[in-house]
Tab-separated table of C-alpha atoms and ligand atoms in Angstrom:
chain	number	residue	atom	x	y	z
A	4	MET	CA	5.101	-18.041	19.024
A	5	ARG	CA	5.412	-21.497	17.511
A	6	ALA	CA	8.000	-24.132	18.308
A	7	SER	CA	9.325	-24.007	14.756
A	8	ALA	CA	10.014	-21.241	12.242
A	9	SER	CA	6.903	-21.933	10.197
A	10	VAL	CA	5.547	-18.498	9.301
A	11	LEU	CA	6.839	-17.056	6.045
A	12	HIS	CA	6.463	-13.422	5.050
A	13	LEU	CA	7.051	-12.428	1.449
A	14	ASP	CA	7.231	-8.900	0.079
A	15	LEU	CA	8.024	-7.976	-3.516
A	16	ASP	CA	10.691	-5.307	-3.760
A	17	ALA	CA	9.543	-1.852	-4.980
A	18	PHE	CA	6.769	-3.725	-6.742
A	19	PHE	CA	5.104	-1.241	-9.131
A	20	ALA	CA	8.415	0.384	-10.035
A	21	SER	CA	10.074	-3.001	-10.585
A	22	VAL	CA	7.293	-4.084	-12.959
A	23	GLU	CA	7.855	-0.880	-14.926
A	24	GLN	CA	11.616	-1.396	-15.035
A	25	ARG	CA	11.084	-4.971	-16.162
A	26	ASP	CA	8.687	-3.989	-18.955
A	27	LYS	CA	10.639	-0.914	-20.104
A	28	PRO	CA	14.272	-1.868	-20.785
A	29	SER	CA	15.504	1.743	-20.885
A	30	LEU	CA	14.415	2.205	-17.236
A	31	ALA	CA	16.522	-0.616	-15.802
A	32	GLY	CA	18.761	0.791	-13.078
A	33	ARG	CA	17.179	4.237	-13.360
A	34	PRO	CA	15.062	6.173	-10.831
A	35	VAL	CA	11.385	5.416	-11.512
A	36	VAL	CA	8.418	6.902	-9.696
A	37	VAL	CA	4.956	5.371	-10.139
A	38	GLY	CA	1.765	7.069	-9.032
A	39	GLY	CA	-0.242	10.200	-9.679
A	40	VAL	CA	1.709	12.040	-12.354
A	41	GLY	CA	-0.165	15.342	-12.140
A	42	GLY	CA	1.198	18.268	-10.173
A	43	ARG	CA	-0.917	17.258	-7.178
A	44	GLY	CA	-0.512	13.498	-7.506
A	45	VAL	CA	0.927	11.196	-4.875
A	46	VAL	CA	3.752	8.667	-5.186
A	47	ALA	CA	2.579	5.036	-4.949
A	48	THR	CA	5.987	3.349	-5.333
A	49	ALA	CA	9.504	4.573	-5.976
A	50	SER	CA	12.309	2.386	-7.357
A	51	TYR	CA	15.354	1.918	-5.138
A	52	GLU	CA	17.256	4.345	-7.372
A	53	ALA	CA	14.578	6.985	-6.667
A	54	ARG	CA	14.525	6.131	-2.947
A	55	ALA	CA	18.240	6.870	-2.832
A	56	LEU	CA	17.300	10.417	-3.853
A	57	GLY	CA	14.820	10.707	-0.983
A	58	VAL	CA	11.590	9.840	-2.806
A	59	HIS	CA	9.148	7.598	-0.928
A	60	SER	CA	5.561	6.475	-1.226
A	61	ALA	CA	2.771	8.828	-0.091
A	62	MET	CA	4.989	11.795	-0.908
A	63	GLY	CA	3.486	14.421	-3.202
A	64	THR	CA	4.652	13.961	-6.784
A	65	GLY	CA	5.605	17.658	-6.884
A	66	GLN	CA	8.039	17.143	-4.020
A	67	ALA	CA	9.360	13.977	-5.666
A	68	ARG	CA	10.030	15.865	-8.905
A	69	HIS	CA	11.984	18.392	-6.909
A	70	LEU	CA	14.135	15.657	-5.324
A	71	ALA	CA	14.464	13.510	-8.431
A	72	PRO	CA	13.963	15.752	-11.473
A	73	HIS	CA	15.440	13.206	-13.874
A	74	ALA	CA	13.425	10.211	-12.700
A	75	ALA	CA	10.806	8.646	-14.975
A	76	TYR	CA	7.308	9.540	-13.715
A	77	LEU	CA	4.763	6.952	-14.736
A	78	ALA	CA	1.043	6.461	-14.211
A	79	THR	CA	0.002	3.130	-12.720
A	80	ARG	CA	-0.651	0.070	-14.927
A	81	PHE	CA	-2.703	-2.114	-12.609
A	82	GLU	CA	-3.333	-4.814	-15.144
A	83	ALA	CA	0.395	-5.470	-15.266
A	84	TYR	CA	0.752	-5.431	-11.470
A	85	ARG	CA	-2.184	-7.790	-11.005
A	86	GLU	CA	-0.799	-10.184	-13.565
A	87	SER	CA	2.475	-10.515	-11.622
A	88	SER	CA	0.704	-10.530	-8.249
A	89	ARG	CA	-1.475	-13.452	-9.344
A	90	ILE	CA	1.609	-15.429	-10.340
A	91	VAL	CA	3.238	-14.817	-6.947
A	92	MET	CA	0.115	-15.538	-4.904
A	93	ALA	CA	-0.538	-18.736	-6.877
A	94	LEU	CA	3.021	-19.835	-6.122
A	95	LEU	CA	2.482	-19.202	-2.421
A	96	GLY	CA	-0.739	-21.201	-2.695
A	97	GLU	CA	1.367	-24.136	-3.867
A	98	LEU	CA	3.321	-23.958	-0.587
A	99	SER	CA	0.359	-23.999	1.753
A	100	PRO	CA	-3.428	-23.744	1.819
A	101	LEU	CA	-3.028	-20.980	4.436
A	102	VAL	CA	-1.961	-17.810	2.666
A	103	GLU	CA	-2.868	-14.408	4.070
A	104	PRO	CA	-2.367	-11.658	1.509
A	105	LEU	CA	-1.659	-8.286	3.105
A	106	SER	CA	-1.617	-6.314	-0.110
A	107	ILE	CA	-1.070	-6.812	-3.806
A	108	ASP	CA	2.600	-7.637	-3.196
A	109	GLU	CA	2.844	-8.983	0.329
A	110	ALA	CA	1.593	-12.103	2.126
A	111	PHE	CA	2.046	-14.432	5.083
A	112	VAL	CA	2.203	-18.195	4.507
A	113	ASP	CA	1.679	-20.862	7.187
A	114	LEU	CA	4.282	-23.438	6.193
A	115	ALA	CA	3.199	-25.931	8.855
A	116	ALA	CA	-0.335	-26.000	7.433
A	117	GLY	CA	1.234	-26.905	4.096
A	118	GLY	CA	3.049	-29.827	5.705
A	119	ARG	CA	6.440	-28.291	4.908
A	120	ASP	CA	9.640	-29.469	6.511
A	121	THR	CA	10.803	-26.585	8.715
A	122	SER	CA	14.237	-27.925	9.571
A	123	PRO	CA	16.912	-25.266	8.943
A	124	GLU	CA	18.327	-26.950	5.815
A	125	ALA	CA	14.903	-27.591	4.300
A	126	LEU	CA	13.764	-24.025	5.047
A	127	ALA	CA	16.819	-22.470	3.450
A	128	ALA	CA	16.281	-24.542	0.314
A	129	LEU	CA	12.561	-23.727	0.243
A	130	VAL	CA	13.099	-19.989	0.594
A	131	GLU	CA	15.806	-19.753	-2.051
A	132	GLY	CA	13.800	-21.988	-4.388
A	133	LEU	CA	10.734	-19.797	-3.901
A	134	ARG	CA	12.631	-16.581	-4.577
A	135	ARG	CA	14.233	-18.051	-7.694
A	136	GLU	CA	10.880	-19.316	-8.946
A	137	ILE	CA	9.270	-15.914	-8.417
A	138	THR	CA	11.982	-14.158	-10.407
A	139	GLU	CA	11.655	-16.742	-13.150
A	140	ARG	CA	7.880	-16.780	-13.417
A	141	THR	CA	7.540	-13.000	-13.202
A	142	GLU	CA	10.434	-12.613	-15.654
A	143	GLY	CA	12.597	-10.521	-13.388
A	144	LEU	CA	10.876	-9.363	-10.194
A	145	HIS	CA	12.545	-9.859	-6.836
A	146	ALA	CA	11.029	-10.799	-3.508
A	147	SER	CA	12.375	-10.535	0.005
A	148	VAL	CA	11.415	-13.342	2.350
A	149	GLY	CA	11.520	-13.711	6.109
A	150	VAL	CA	10.722	-16.822	8.130
A	151	GLY	CA	10.152	-17.035	11.854
A	152	SER	CA	8.049	-18.515	14.593
A	153	SER	CA	5.414	-15.740	14.368
A	154	LYS	CA	4.051	-13.130	11.994
A	155	PHE	CA	5.842	-10.421	13.924
A	156	ILE	CA	9.236	-12.093	13.547
A	157	ALA	CA	8.688	-13.194	9.927
A	158	LYS	CA	7.791	-9.671	8.883
A	159	LEU	CA	10.765	-8.084	10.651
A	160	ALA	CA	12.986	-10.760	9.124
A	161	SER	CA	11.895	-9.978	5.561
A	162	GLU	CA	12.242	-6.252	6.225
A	163	SER	CA	15.782	-6.785	7.447
A	164	ALA	CA	16.547	-8.835	4.315
A	165	LYS	CA	15.390	-6.203	1.805
A	166	PRO	CA	16.028	-5.835	-1.026
A	167	ASP	CA	16.292	-9.192	-2.788
A	168	GLY	CA	17.267	-11.168	0.273
A	169	SER	CA	16.022	-13.682	2.795
A	170	ARG	CA	16.410	-14.234	6.492
A	171	ILE	CA	15.358	-17.157	8.635
A	172	ILE	CA	15.193	-16.633	12.378
A	173	ALA	CA	15.654	-19.956	14.136
A	174	PRO	CA	13.390	-20.717	17.114
A	175	GLY	CA	14.991	-19.393	20.277
A	176	ARG	CA	16.921	-16.706	18.377
A	177	GLU	CA	13.976	-14.256	18.226
A	178	PRO	CA	14.888	-12.209	21.315
A	179	ASP	CA	18.462	-11.678	20.062
A	180	PHE	CA	17.208	-10.748	16.613
A	181	ILE	CA	14.913	-7.992	17.852
A	182	ALA	CA	16.996	-6.801	20.823
A	183	PRO	CA	18.968	-4.054	19.012
A	184	MET	CA	15.936	-2.771	17.106
A	185	SER	CA	14.325	0.541	17.914
A	186	VAL	CA	11.022	0.225	19.750
A	187	ARG	CA	9.539	1.895	16.654
A	188	ALA	CA	10.024	-1.364	14.759
A	189	ILE	CA	7.232	-2.891	16.859
A	190	PRO	CA	3.905	-2.724	15.048
A	191	GLY	CA	1.479	-0.517	16.933
A	192	ILE	CA	4.128	1.626	18.583
A	193	GLY	CA	3.797	5.139	17.220
A	194	PRO	CA	5.547	8.405	18.015
A	195	ALA	CA	3.551	9.060	21.190
A	196	THR	CA	4.426	5.718	22.774
A	197	THR	CA	7.992	6.043	21.497
A	198	GLU	CA	8.205	9.425	23.186
A	199	LYS	CA	6.835	8.087	26.476
A	200	LEU	CA	9.247	5.167	26.380
A	201	SER	CA	12.110	7.468	25.539
A	202	ARG	CA	11.304	9.515	28.653
A	203	LEU	CA	11.764	6.281	30.604
A	204	GLY	CA	15.150	5.813	28.942
A	205	ILE	CA	13.819	3.034	26.702
A	206	ARG	CA	14.856	3.248	23.061
A	207	THR	CA	15.586	-0.306	22.002
A	208	VAL	CA	13.704	-3.564	22.362
A	209	ALA	CA	16.461	-4.793	24.686
A	210	GLU	CA	15.879	-1.833	27.019
A	211	LEU	CA	12.143	-2.437	26.805
A	212	ARG	CA	12.679	-5.989	27.981
A	213	GLU	CA	14.432	-4.782	31.114
A	214	ALA	CA	11.570	-2.501	32.116
A	215	SER	CA	9.210	-3.884	34.725
A	216	PRO	CA	5.801	-4.829	33.370
A	217	ARG	CA	4.220	-2.815	36.183
A	218	GLU	CA	6.076	0.332	35.134
A	219	LEU	CA	5.042	-0.137	31.502
A	220	VAL	CA	1.393	-0.582	32.462
A	221	ARG	CA	1.556	2.506	34.670
A	222	GLU	CA	3.086	4.645	31.923
A	223	LEU	CA	1.278	3.310	28.870
A	224	GLY	CA	-1.973	1.932	30.217
A	225	ARG	CA	-2.825	-1.728	30.664
A	226	ALA	CA	-3.492	-2.732	27.052
A	227	VAL	CA	-0.458	-1.079	25.479
A	228	GLY	CA	1.824	-1.815	28.440
A	229	GLU	CA	1.083	-5.537	28.430
A	230	TYR	CA	1.301	-5.704	24.660
A	231	VAL	CA	4.728	-4.060	24.402
A	232	HIS	CA	6.086	-6.127	27.266
A	233	GLY	CA	4.977	-9.341	25.580
A	234	ILE	CA	6.164	-8.380	22.125
A	235	ALA	CA	9.567	-7.381	23.506
A	236	PHE	CA	9.964	-11.090	24.268
A	237	ALA	CA	8.693	-11.903	20.752
A	238	GLN	CA	5.385	-13.220	22.062
A	239	ASP	CA	2.966	-13.221	19.156
A	240	ASP	CA	0.412	-15.965	18.570
A	241	ARG	CA	-1.629	-14.464	15.764
A	242	PRO	CA	-2.669	-17.124	13.243
A	243	VAL	CA	-2.129	-16.859	9.508
A	244	ALA	CA	-5.677	-16.353	8.332
A	245	PRO	CA	-6.927	-15.860	4.801
A	246	ARG	CA	-8.993	-12.718	4.908
A	247	GLY	CA	-12.287	-11.687	3.469
A	248	GLU	CA	-12.761	-9.115	0.802
A	249	ALA	CA	-11.737	-5.610	1.766
A	250	LYS	CA	-14.860	-3.508	2.155
A	251	SER	CA	-13.316	-0.228	3.173
A	252	ILE	CA	-10.007	1.498	3.676
A	253	SER	CA	-9.459	4.010	6.424
A	254	VAL	CA	-6.718	5.846	8.232
A	255	GLU	CA	-7.206	7.240	11.728
A	256	ASP	CA	-5.150	9.438	13.987
A	257	THR	CA	-5.415	9.454	17.749
A	258	PHE	CA	-3.945	12.526	19.388
A	259	GLU	CA	-1.979	12.699	22.550
A	260	GLN	CA	-3.522	16.108	23.166
A	261	ASP	CA	-7.007	16.911	21.959
A	262	ILE	CA	-7.209	19.081	18.868
A	263	THR	CA	-9.279	22.206	19.379
A	264	GLU	CA	-8.713	24.205	16.193
A	265	SER	CA	-10.336	23.845	12.810
A	266	ALA	CA	-7.032	24.444	11.030
A	267	ALA	CA	-5.494	21.459	12.801
A	268	VAL	CA	-8.511	19.314	11.900
A	269	ALA	CA	-8.127	20.316	8.258
A	270	GLU	CA	-4.432	19.437	8.303
A	271	VAL	CA	-5.013	15.953	9.696
A	272	ILE	CA	-7.896	15.307	7.296
A	273	ALA	CA	-5.693	16.314	4.359
A	274	ALA	CA	-2.901	13.959	5.445
A	275	ASP	CA	-5.277	11.049	6.074
A	276	ALA	CA	-7.090	11.561	2.772
A	277	ARG	CA	-3.763	11.387	0.971
A	278	LEU	CA	-2.798	8.101	2.656
A	279	VAL	CA	-6.212	6.632	1.906
A	280	ALA	CA	-5.833	7.621	-1.758
A	281	VAL	CA	-2.415	5.965	-1.945
A	282	ARG	CA	-3.863	2.748	-0.568
A	283	LEU	CA	-6.748	2.883	-3.018
A	284	ALA	CA	-4.288	3.378	-5.847
A	285	ARG	CA	-2.155	0.486	-4.631
A	286	ALA	CA	-5.255	-1.688	-4.670
A	287	GLY	CA	-6.334	-0.503	-8.095
A	288	LEU	CA	-9.713	0.465	-6.668
A	289	PHE	CA	-11.945	3.506	-6.888
A	290	ALA	CA	-14.334	4.539	-4.143
A	291	ARG	CA	-17.750	6.144	-4.217
A	292	THR	CA	-18.176	6.836	-0.505
A	293	VAL	CA	-15.977	8.999	1.685
A	294	THR	CA	-16.384	8.918	5.462
A	295	VAL	CA	-14.980	11.161	8.145
A	296	LYS	CA	-14.951	9.979	11.719
A	297	ALA	CA	-14.240	12.019	14.828
A	298	ARG	CA	-14.148	11.019	18.485
A	299	MET	CA	-14.709	13.944	20.736
A	300	ALA	CA	-13.213	14.678	24.150
A	301	ASP	CA	-16.334	13.225	25.803
A	302	PHE	CA	-15.825	10.006	23.776
A	303	SER	CA	-18.892	10.593	21.638
A	304	THR	CA	-18.247	9.585	18.039
A	305	VAL	CA	-19.364	11.511	15.010
A	306	SER	CA	-19.296	9.761	11.660
A	307	ARG	CA	-20.332	11.433	8.435
A	308	SER	CA	-20.353	10.041	4.930
A	309	ARG	CA	-20.915	11.254	1.478
A	310	THR	CA	-21.554	9.115	-1.562
A	311	LEU	CA	-20.553	10.368	-4.965
A	312	LEU	CA	-22.306	9.311	-8.115
A	313	GLY	CA	-18.922	8.664	-9.625
A	314	ALA	CA	-16.004	6.661	-8.249
A	315	THR	CA	-12.603	8.163	-7.653
A	316	ASP	CA	-9.127	7.431	-6.348
A	317	HIS	CA	-8.031	11.010	-6.776
A	318	PRO	CA	-6.339	12.369	-3.626
A	319	GLU	CA	-7.591	15.907	-4.164
A	320	ARG	CA	-11.152	14.757	-4.720
A	321	ILE	CA	-11.150	12.543	-1.631
A	322	ALA	CA	-9.551	15.301	0.402
A	323	ALA	CA	-12.097	17.874	-0.794
A	324	VAL	CA	-15.060	15.665	0.116
A	325	ALA	CA	-13.487	14.795	3.466
A	326	GLN	CA	-12.825	18.462	4.216
A	327	GLY	CA	-16.445	19.235	3.410
A	328	LEU	CA	-17.585	16.550	5.855
A	329	ALA	CA	-15.093	17.619	8.524
A	330	GLY	CA	-16.234	21.214	8.210
A	331	ALA	CA	-19.258	20.413	10.344
A	332	ILE	CA	-17.119	19.151	13.224
A	333	ASP	CA	-16.848	21.724	15.957
A	334	PRO	CA	-13.435	21.044	17.514
A	335	ARG	CA	-13.662	23.606	20.304
A	336	GLY	CA	-14.644	20.994	22.867
A	337	GLY	CA	-11.652	18.859	21.865
A	338	VAL	CA	-11.158	16.089	19.293
A	339	ARG	CA	-9.346	12.913	20.378
A	340	LEU	CA	-9.393	10.973	17.132
A	341	LEU	CA	-9.892	11.823	13.476
A	342	GLY	CA	-10.080	9.518	10.501
A	343	VAL	CA	-10.869	9.393	6.817
A	344	GLY	CA	-12.262	6.294	5.153
A	345	VAL	CA	-13.441	5.241	1.737
A	346	SER	CA	-15.769	2.418	0.757
A	347	ASN	CA	-18.198	1.348	-1.947
A	348	PHE	CA	-15.436	0.217	-4.297
A	349	THR	CA	-15.431	-0.155	-8.043
A	350	GLN	CA	-12.668	-1.353	-10.333
A	351	ALA	CA	-12.871	1.629	-12.657
A	352	ALA	CA	-13.071	5.379	-12.305
A	353	GLN	CA	-16.484	6.669	-13.251
A	354	GLU	CA	-17.217	10.028	-14.642
A	355	GLU	CA	-19.022	12.061	-12.060
A	356	LEU	CA	-21.697	14.375	-13.352
A	357	PHE	CA	-23.508	15.241	-10.168
A	358	GLU	CA	-23.635	14.025	-6.604
A	359	VAL	CA	-25.957	12.634	-4.021
A	360	ASP	CA	-25.385	12.985	-0.337
A	361	ASP	CA	-26.073	10.650	2.466
A	362	ALA	CA	-25.193	10.414	6.089
A	363	GLU	CA	-24.522	7.351	8.171
A	364	PRO	CA	-27.334	6.501	10.556
A	365	ALA	CA	-24.847	7.072	13.386
A	366	ALA	CA	-24.791	10.727	12.478
A	367	GLY	CA	-28.454	10.805	13.409
A	368	ARG	CA	-29.514	13.106	10.643
A	369	LEU	CA	-29.327	13.569	6.953
A	370	VAL	CA	-26.601	15.986	6.031
A	371	ARG	CA	-27.121	18.230	3.070
A	372	HIS	CA	-24.265	19.765	1.162
A	373	ASP	CA	-24.968	23.054	-0.435
A	374	GLU	CA	-22.557	23.246	-3.249
A	375	ALA	CA	-23.755	25.796	-5.751
A	376	ALA	CA	-23.261	23.604	-8.764
A	377	PRO	CA	-22.895	19.899	-9.358
A	378	SER	CA	-19.236	19.086	-9.737
A	379	VAL	CA	-17.747	17.450	-12.773
A	380	THR	CA	-14.559	15.456	-12.668
A	381	VAL	CA	-11.999	16.556	-15.153
A	382	ARG	CA	-10.258	13.217	-15.185
A	383	HIS	CA	-11.020	10.816	-17.993
A	384	PRO	CA	-8.757	7.861	-17.426
A	385	GLU	CA	-9.906	6.254	-20.647
A	386	ALA	CA	-8.789	9.210	-22.719
A	387	GLY	CA	-5.352	10.426	-23.703
A	388	PHE	CA	-1.945	8.844	-23.357
A	389	PRO	CA	-0.778	8.774	-19.729
A	390	PRO	CA	2.977	8.293	-19.319
A	391	GLY	CA	3.912	4.634	-19.124
A	392	MET	CA	0.937	3.367	-21.095
A	393	ASP	CA	1.483	0.512	-23.563
A	394	VAL	CA	1.002	1.478	-27.204
A	395	GLU	CA	1.561	-0.063	-30.583
A	396	HIS	CA	2.367	1.655	-33.852
A	397	ASP	CA	1.617	-0.182	-37.081
A	398	GLU	CA	5.012	0.756	-38.476
A	399	TRP	CA	7.227	1.120	-35.402
A	400	GLY	CA	5.862	-1.711	-33.307
A	401	ARG	CA	5.385	-1.891	-29.561
A	402	GLY	CA	6.329	0.883	-27.161
A	403	TRP	CA	5.275	2.956	-24.198
A	404	VAL	CA	4.229	6.556	-23.757
A	405	TRP	CA	7.143	8.674	-22.657
A	406	GLY	CA	5.157	11.901	-22.597
A	407	SER	CA	2.280	13.658	-24.304
A	408	GLY	CA	0.732	17.072	-24.731
A	409	HIS	CA	-0.188	19.666	-27.334
A	410	GLY	CA	-1.410	16.964	-29.677
A	411	ILE	CA	1.921	15.129	-29.660
A	412	VAL	CA	2.695	11.734	-28.118
A	413	THR	CA	6.296	10.784	-27.524
A	414	VAL	CA	6.820	7.027	-27.504
A	415	ARG	CA	9.817	4.905	-26.678
A	416	PHE	CA	9.667	1.886	-28.945
A	417	GLU	CA	10.849	-0.958	-26.773
A	418	HIS	CA	9.308	-3.824	-24.849
A	419	ARG	CA	10.079	-6.401	-22.170
A	420	GLY	CA	12.859	-8.724	-23.192
A	421	GLY	CA	14.000	-6.522	-26.077
A	422	PRO	CA	16.800	-3.967	-26.424
A	423	VAL	CA	16.526	-0.327	-25.351
A	424	GLY	CA	14.570	1.330	-28.134
A	425	PRO	CA	14.420	4.722	-29.833
A	426	VAL	CA	12.135	7.610	-28.862
A	427	ARG	CA	9.868	9.123	-31.523
A	428	SER	CA	7.298	11.884	-31.398
A	429	LEU	CA	4.023	11.250	-33.158
A	430	ARG	CA	0.759	13.089	-33.578
A	431	ALA	CA	-1.786	11.981	-30.991
A	432	ASP	CA	-4.268	11.421	-33.809
A	433	ASP	CA	-1.841	9.353	-35.892
A	434	PRO	CA	-4.108	6.599	-37.256
A	435	LEU	CA	-1.265	4.091	-37.010
A	436	LEU	CA	-0.884	4.629	-33.234
A	437	HIS	CA	-3.031	2.490	-30.878
A	438	ARG	CA	-3.246	1.660	-27.231
A	439	ALA	CA	-1.984	-1.854	-26.599
A	440	GLY	CA	-2.823	-4.545	-24.077
A	441	LEU	CA	-0.251	-6.266	-21.898
A	442	LEU	CA	2.514	-8.297	-23.407
A	443	PRO	CA	1.522	-11.388	-21.403
A	444	LEU	CA	3.973	-13.229	-19.192
A	445	ALA	CA	4.503	-16.856	-20.165
A	446	ALA	CA	3.587	-17.963	-16.610
A	447	ALA	CA	0.466	-15.762	-16.379
A	448	VAL	CA	-2.306	-17.180	-14.167
A	449	PRO	CA	-5.807	-16.709	-15.578
A	450	GLU	CA	-7.731	-14.040	-13.723
A	451	ASP	CA	-10.804	-16.182	-13.222
A	452	ASP	CA	-8.965	-19.287	-12.186
A	453	GLU	CA	-11.477	-20.687	-9.735
A	454	ASP	CA	-10.022	-24.152	-9.674
A	455	ASP	CA	-6.875	-23.416	-7.759
A	456	GLY	CA	-7.640	-25.229	-4.541
A	457	HIS	CA	-8.602	-22.039	-2.734
A	458	GLY	CA	-12.280	-22.240	-3.487
A	459	PRO	CA	-14.441	-20.066	-5.652
A	460	GLY	CA	-13.562	-16.438	-6.031
A	461	TRP	CA	-10.107	-16.801	-4.558
A	462	ALA	CA	-8.414	-14.945	-7.398
A	463	ARG	CA	-10.902	-12.131	-7.137
A	464	ARG	CA	-10.530	-11.903	-3.356
A	465	MET	CA	-6.794	-11.789	-3.826
A	466	ARG	CA	-7.183	-8.959	-6.261
A	467	ASP	CA	-9.507	-7.074	-3.995
A	468	LEU	CA	-7.165	-7.591	-1.105
A	469	GLY	CA	-4.774	-5.243	-2.765
A	470	ALA	CA	-6.598	-2.865	-0.450
A	471	ALA	CA	-5.725	-4.675	2.699
A	472	ARG	CA	-2.693	-2.861	3.924
A	473	VAL	CA	-0.691	0.261	3.623
A	474	PRO	CA	3.055	-0.118	3.114
A	475	SER	CA	4.898	0.245	6.384
A	476	GLU	CA	6.444	3.587	5.482
A	477	ASP	CA	2.956	4.992	4.983
A	478	ALA	CA	1.711	3.622	8.260
A	479	ARG	CA	4.107	5.709	10.212
A	480	PRO	CA	2.362	8.686	11.722
A	481	SER	CA	3.675	12.080	10.803
A	482	PRO	CA	5.330	14.114	13.531
A	483	GLY	CA	2.962	15.667	16.008
A	484	GLU	CA	0.378	12.942	15.704
A	485	SER	CA	0.129	10.361	18.367
A	486	ALA	CA	-0.829	7.183	16.639
A	487	ARG	CA	-2.171	6.304	13.269
A	488	THR	CA	-4.111	3.161	12.746
A	489	VAL	CA	-5.014	1.724	9.408
A	490	HIS	CA	-8.147	-0.298	8.879
A	491	ASN	CA	-9.739	-2.202	6.145
B	1	LIG	MG1	6.645	-4.505	-1.436
């Protein structure tokens, strides 16, 4: 905890969905769901209008369609998201040399390192100026901002200000700010710890503060007990640190009671694979290697990997490979921890004609997979007209794909900054119909801008760091699991 409120946390509101609403005038104020649009796809971001209907990220698109049948379901347009992300991150870079991106739409900024005045009046002006500038330069996106004396407080402050708000927690006010919050608001406290605390009669941070440190250590173990006791008093000294390139993304579950049945293993692997795929999609990355990790009751760790010749971000594909790897785990002796990871990233999906297998050295042996036939991906992202895609018609002008199938493409002819446009159905092979690039933002930051004061490759690292973090709603373990940790 610092003496002044000098850590800023910024998070763009419903980022992917907001970009789509901005670029597609007819979707303003309407429920929009962005992500995998197929029957087995997964939601990456839902607009606030869709959230009001119960849709949230990491939910299956099928379930979302059930909850919000009239929402617009759009495939991701990463180029557009990166363009706006670069503008926002460059703006943060103007505030301070110490910017720590957490994902494509979220970052910490060390205001002290930027020599910023952190007096209350100056901070309020800085935050409102920043939010205004972001909306202006991105032509309509909104950010929520929190400022506090630590990362922990800044992040909770921006969460409490969402959407389109800001909150500054003055030094000394941190304990009051967090006191009424549920212990679940504390990062690292999952359902298992929540349950243990609840058995002690502790549900809020204020109640946690009254517990004796000795009791917490006895009930939760030394590491967790000391951590929660400290954080209840807002003690958090983590520095804002620009991070290296994300090399892998993984999700792990630690169980309160060891798993001993294959069906339970399969269930956890399926859930983890889905979360990993959502994070890949949010980062705009595709992975070639899938890894499954298991820690057994005797604390031995088994790690198995498989490298595909192609690269995928498809949840079903990742889940299928992970299930294949997990199939060799014999859970009868008890499994304490299970995780799914992906690595070996590329920026584009690659058609997969056949596969090679490999095993991590830790596995101690080469693992062969005996699939009868080489598998072929059916997804060709470069082909067809996914919903949401930008198109241009020589006669009708600019528009976006509303839907397609049976040789017909339905296009709404409208674009950012223009009026709501008409919908027309065209033949998919209409020679006048083309895919279109982005309609660039006036404030766009060049992708390969190396001379931005952050050193070479900064823009690329920023882009790659889209992988760095799962949105908080995804990080929450599902019921019955003890704790889920997310790595990159
Ligand atoms: Mg966000």
